[in-house]
PDB file of C-alpha atoms and ligand atoms in Angstrom:
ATOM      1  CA  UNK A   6       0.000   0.000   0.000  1.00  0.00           C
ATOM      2  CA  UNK A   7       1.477   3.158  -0.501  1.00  0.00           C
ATOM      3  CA  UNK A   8       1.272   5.774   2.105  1.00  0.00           C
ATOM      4  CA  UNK A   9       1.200   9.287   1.436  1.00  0.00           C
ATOM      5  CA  UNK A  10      -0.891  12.390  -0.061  1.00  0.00           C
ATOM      6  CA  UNK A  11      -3.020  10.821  -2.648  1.00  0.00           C
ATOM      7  CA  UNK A  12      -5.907   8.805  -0.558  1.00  0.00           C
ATOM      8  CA  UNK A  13      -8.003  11.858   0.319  1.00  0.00           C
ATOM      9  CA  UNK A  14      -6.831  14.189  -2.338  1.00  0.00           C
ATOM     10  CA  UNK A  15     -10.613  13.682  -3.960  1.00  0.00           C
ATOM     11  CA  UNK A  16     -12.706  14.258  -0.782  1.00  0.00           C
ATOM     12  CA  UNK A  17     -11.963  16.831   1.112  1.00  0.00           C
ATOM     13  CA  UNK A  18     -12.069  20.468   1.026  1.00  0.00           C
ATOM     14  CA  UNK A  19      -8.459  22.377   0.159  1.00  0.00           C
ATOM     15  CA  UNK A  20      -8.795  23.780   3.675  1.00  0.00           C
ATOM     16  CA  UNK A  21      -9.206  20.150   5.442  1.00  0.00           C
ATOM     17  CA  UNK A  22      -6.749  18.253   3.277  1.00  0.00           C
ATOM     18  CA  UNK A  23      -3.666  21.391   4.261  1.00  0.00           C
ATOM     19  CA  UNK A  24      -4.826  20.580   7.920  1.00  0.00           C
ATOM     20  CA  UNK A  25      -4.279  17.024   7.670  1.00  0.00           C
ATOM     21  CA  UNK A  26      -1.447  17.338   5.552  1.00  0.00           C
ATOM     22  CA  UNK A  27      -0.179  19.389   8.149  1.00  0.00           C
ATOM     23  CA  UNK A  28      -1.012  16.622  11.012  1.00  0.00           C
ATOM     24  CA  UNK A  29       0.781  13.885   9.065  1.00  0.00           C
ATOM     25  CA  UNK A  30       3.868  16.068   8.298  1.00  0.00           C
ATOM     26  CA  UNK A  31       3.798  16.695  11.878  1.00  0.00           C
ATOM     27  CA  UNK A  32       6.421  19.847  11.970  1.00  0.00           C
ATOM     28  CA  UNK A  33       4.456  23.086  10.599  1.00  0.00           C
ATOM     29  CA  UNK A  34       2.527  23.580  13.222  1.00  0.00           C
ATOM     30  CA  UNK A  35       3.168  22.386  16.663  1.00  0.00           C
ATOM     31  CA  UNK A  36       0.187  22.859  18.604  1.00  0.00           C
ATOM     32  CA  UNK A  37       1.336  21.505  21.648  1.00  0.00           C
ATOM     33  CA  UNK A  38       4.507  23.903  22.371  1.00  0.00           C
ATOM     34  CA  UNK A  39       1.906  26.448  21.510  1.00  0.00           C
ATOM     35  CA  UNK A  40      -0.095  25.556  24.690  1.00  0.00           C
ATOM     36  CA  UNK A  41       3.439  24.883  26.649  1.00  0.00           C
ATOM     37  CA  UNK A  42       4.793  28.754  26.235  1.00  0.00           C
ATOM     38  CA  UNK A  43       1.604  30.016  27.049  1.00  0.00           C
ATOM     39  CA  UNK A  44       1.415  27.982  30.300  1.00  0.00           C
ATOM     40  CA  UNK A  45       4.921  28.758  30.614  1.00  0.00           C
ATOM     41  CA  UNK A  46       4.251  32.202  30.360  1.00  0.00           C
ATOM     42  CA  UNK A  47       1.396  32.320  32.757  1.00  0.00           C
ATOM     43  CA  UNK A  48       4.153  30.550  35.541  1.00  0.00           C
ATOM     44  CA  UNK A  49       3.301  26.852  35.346  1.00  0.00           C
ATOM     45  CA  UNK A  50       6.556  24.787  35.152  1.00  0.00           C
ATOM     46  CA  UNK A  51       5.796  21.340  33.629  1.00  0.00           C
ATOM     47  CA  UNK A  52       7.104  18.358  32.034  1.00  0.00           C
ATOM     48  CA  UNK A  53       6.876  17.239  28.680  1.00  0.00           C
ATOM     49  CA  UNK A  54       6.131  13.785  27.425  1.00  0.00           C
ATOM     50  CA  UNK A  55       6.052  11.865  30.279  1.00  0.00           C
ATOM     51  CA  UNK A  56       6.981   8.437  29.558  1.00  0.00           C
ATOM     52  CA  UNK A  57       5.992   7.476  32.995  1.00  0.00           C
ATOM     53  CA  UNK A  58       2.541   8.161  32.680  1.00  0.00           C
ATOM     54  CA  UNK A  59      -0.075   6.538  30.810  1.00  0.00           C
ATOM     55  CA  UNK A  60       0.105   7.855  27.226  1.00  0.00           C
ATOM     56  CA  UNK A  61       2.644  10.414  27.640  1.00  0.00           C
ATOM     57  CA  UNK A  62       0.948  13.028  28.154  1.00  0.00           C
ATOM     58  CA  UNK A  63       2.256  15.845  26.282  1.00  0.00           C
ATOM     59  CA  UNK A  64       2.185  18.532  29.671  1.00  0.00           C
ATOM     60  CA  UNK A  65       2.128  17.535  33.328  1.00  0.00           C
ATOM     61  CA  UNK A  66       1.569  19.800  35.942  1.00  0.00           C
ATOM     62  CA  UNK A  67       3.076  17.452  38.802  1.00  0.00           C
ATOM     63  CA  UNK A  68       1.718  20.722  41.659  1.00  0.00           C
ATOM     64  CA  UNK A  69      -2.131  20.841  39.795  1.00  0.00           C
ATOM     65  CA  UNK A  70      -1.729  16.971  39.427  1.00  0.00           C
ATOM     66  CA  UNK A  71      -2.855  17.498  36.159  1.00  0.00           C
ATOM     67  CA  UNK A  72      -1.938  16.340  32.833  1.00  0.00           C
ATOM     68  CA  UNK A  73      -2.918  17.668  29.166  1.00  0.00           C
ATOM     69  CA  UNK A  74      -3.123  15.763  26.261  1.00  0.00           C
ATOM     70  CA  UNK A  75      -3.040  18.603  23.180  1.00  0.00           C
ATOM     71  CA  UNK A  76      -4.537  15.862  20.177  1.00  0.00           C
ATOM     72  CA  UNK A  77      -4.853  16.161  16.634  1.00  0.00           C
ATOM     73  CA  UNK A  78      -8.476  16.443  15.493  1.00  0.00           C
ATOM     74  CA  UNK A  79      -7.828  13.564  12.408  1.00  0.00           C
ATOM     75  CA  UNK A  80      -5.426  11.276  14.499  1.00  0.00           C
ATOM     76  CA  UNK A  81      -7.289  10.957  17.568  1.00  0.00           C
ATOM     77  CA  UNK A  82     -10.791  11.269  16.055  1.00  0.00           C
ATOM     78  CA  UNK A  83     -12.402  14.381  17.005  1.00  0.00           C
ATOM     79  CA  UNK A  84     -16.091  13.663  16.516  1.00  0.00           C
ATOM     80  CA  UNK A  85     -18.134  16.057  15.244  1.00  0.00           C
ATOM     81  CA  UNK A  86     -15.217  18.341  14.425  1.00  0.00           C
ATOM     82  CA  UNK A  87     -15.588  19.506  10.933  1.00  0.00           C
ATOM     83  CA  UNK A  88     -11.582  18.390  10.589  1.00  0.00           C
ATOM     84  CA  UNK A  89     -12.466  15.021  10.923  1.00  0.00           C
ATOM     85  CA  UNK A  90     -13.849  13.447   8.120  1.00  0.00           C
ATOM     86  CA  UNK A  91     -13.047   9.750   7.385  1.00  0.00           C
ATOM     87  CA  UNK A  92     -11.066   8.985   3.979  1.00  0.00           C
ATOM     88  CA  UNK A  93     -12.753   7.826   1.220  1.00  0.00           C
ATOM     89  CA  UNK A  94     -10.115   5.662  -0.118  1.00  0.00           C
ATOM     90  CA  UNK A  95      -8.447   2.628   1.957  1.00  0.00           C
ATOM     91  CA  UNK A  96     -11.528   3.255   4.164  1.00  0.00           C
ATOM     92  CA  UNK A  97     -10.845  -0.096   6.545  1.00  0.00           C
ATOM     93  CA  UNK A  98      -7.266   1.073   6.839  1.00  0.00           C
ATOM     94  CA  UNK A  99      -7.905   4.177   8.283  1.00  0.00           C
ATOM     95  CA  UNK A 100     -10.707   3.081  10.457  1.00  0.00           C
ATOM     96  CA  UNK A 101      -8.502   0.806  12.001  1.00  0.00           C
ATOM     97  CA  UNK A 102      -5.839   2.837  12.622  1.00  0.00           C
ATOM     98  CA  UNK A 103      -7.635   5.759  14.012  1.00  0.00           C
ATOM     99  CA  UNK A 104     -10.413   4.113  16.034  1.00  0.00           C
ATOM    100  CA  UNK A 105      -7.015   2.294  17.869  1.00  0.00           C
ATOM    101  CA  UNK A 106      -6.183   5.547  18.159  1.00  0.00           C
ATOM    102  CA  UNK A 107      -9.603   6.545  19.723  1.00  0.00           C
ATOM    103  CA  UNK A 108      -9.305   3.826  22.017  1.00  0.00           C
ATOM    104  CA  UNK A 109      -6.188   3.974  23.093  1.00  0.00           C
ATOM    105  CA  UNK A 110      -6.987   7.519  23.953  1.00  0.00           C
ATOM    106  CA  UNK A 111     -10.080   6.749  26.261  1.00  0.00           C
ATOM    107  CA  UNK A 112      -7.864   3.598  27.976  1.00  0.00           C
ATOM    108  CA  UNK A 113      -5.027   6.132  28.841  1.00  0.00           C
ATOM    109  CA  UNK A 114      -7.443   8.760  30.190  1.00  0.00           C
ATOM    110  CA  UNK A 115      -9.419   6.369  32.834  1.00  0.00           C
ATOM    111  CA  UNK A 116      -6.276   4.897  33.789  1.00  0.00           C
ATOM    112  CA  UNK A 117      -4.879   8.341  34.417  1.00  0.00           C
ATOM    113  CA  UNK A 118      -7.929   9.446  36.336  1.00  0.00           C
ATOM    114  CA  UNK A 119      -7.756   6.647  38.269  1.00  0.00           C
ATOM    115  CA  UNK A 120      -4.658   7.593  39.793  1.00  0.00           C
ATOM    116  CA  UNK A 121      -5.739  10.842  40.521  1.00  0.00           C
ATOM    117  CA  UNK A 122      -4.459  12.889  37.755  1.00  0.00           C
ATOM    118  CA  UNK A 123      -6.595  15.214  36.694  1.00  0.00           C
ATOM    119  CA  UNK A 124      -6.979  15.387  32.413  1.00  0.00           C
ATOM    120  CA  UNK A 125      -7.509  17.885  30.389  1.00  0.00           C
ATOM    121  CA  UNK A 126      -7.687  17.130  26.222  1.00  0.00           C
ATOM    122  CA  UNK A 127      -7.543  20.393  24.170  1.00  0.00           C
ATOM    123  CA  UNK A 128      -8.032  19.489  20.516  1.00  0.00           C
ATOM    124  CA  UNK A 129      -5.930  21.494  17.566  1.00  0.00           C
ATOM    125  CA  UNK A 130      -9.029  22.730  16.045  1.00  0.00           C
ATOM    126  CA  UNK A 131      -9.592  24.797  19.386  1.00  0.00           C
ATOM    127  CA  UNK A 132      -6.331  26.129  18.977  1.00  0.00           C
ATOM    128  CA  UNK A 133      -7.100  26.936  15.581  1.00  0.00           C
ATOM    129  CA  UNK A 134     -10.068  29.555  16.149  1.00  0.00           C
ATOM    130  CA  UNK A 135     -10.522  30.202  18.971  1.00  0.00           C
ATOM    131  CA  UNK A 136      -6.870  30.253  20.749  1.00  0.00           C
ATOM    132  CA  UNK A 137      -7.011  32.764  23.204  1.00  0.00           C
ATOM    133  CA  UNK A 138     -10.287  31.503  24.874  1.00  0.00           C
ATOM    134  CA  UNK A 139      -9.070  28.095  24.442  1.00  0.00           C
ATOM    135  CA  UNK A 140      -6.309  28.682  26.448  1.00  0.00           C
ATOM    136  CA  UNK A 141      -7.522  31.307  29.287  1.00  0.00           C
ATOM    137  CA  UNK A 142     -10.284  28.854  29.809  1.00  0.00           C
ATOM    138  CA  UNK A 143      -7.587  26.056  30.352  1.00  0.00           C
ATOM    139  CA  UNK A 144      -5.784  27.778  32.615  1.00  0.00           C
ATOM    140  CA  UNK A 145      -8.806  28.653  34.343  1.00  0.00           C
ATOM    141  CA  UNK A 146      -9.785  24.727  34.973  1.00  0.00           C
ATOM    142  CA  UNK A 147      -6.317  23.812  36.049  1.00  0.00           C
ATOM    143  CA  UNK A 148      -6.292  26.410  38.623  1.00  0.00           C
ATOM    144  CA  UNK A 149     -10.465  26.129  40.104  1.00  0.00           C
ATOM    145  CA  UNK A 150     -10.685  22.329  38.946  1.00  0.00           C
ATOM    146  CA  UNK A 151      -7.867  20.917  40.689  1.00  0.00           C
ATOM    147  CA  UNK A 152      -6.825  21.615  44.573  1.00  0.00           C
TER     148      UNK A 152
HETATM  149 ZN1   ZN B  26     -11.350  19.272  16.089  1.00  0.00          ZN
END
């Protein structure tokens, strides 16, 4: 099978397939140093992909006992999201591979919670829009959600 640009070339909009593009690329935008300057900036010290934790979370807050996932709408399945749209070629590929994704996602959260972290999941469309709000509303929850 080849891999690469080609399988949703046909069904998407210009603007969706430059977002995924983007995703599977990985290095144009980085969403998640985005959210780590601004907490940064605001005076939260954290750490960054905690292999320790369930899913390596990409920010933990080890003093909020909190953790923050910051997920790619296509990768991880954002329902709903109007980047999300399943490709139209090598359908059962992608399925699989993203709904694994999905679930892996919902595994590592319970598992988290269980041990008492606290998790927050900002998707990359939220950082997209509506970034400012996105991120004073995180803060926000990290500071009243978790004592
Ligand atoms: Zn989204």
């Amino acid at each position: 099978m080849s891999e690469g640009g080609a399988f949703m070339a046909d069904v998407l909009t210009p603007k969706q397939r430059s977002y995924n593009m983007s995703q599977i690329h990985g290095k144009d935008t980085k969403p998640e140093e985005l959210v780590r300057k601004f907490l940064f900036s605001q005076g939260f010290r954290y750490r960054k992909n905690d292999a320790r934790l369930p899913g390596k979370p990409d920010i933990v807050l080890p003093k909020y006992k909190t953790v923050i996932f910051v997920n790619g709408c296509f990768w991880h399945k954002h329902e709903g999201c109007q980047y999300f749209v399943w490709p139209k070629s090598n359908t059962e590929f992608w399925k699989d591979k993203i709904s694994k994704n999905a679930d892996r996602d919902i595994r590592n959260k319970r598992q988290l919670e269980s041990m008492g972290w606290n998790v927050f999941t900002i998707w990359e469309c939220e950082l997209k829009k509506e970034k400012e709000k996105t991120l004073s509303s995180l803060v926000e929850h990290i500071i009243t959600d978790t004592h």
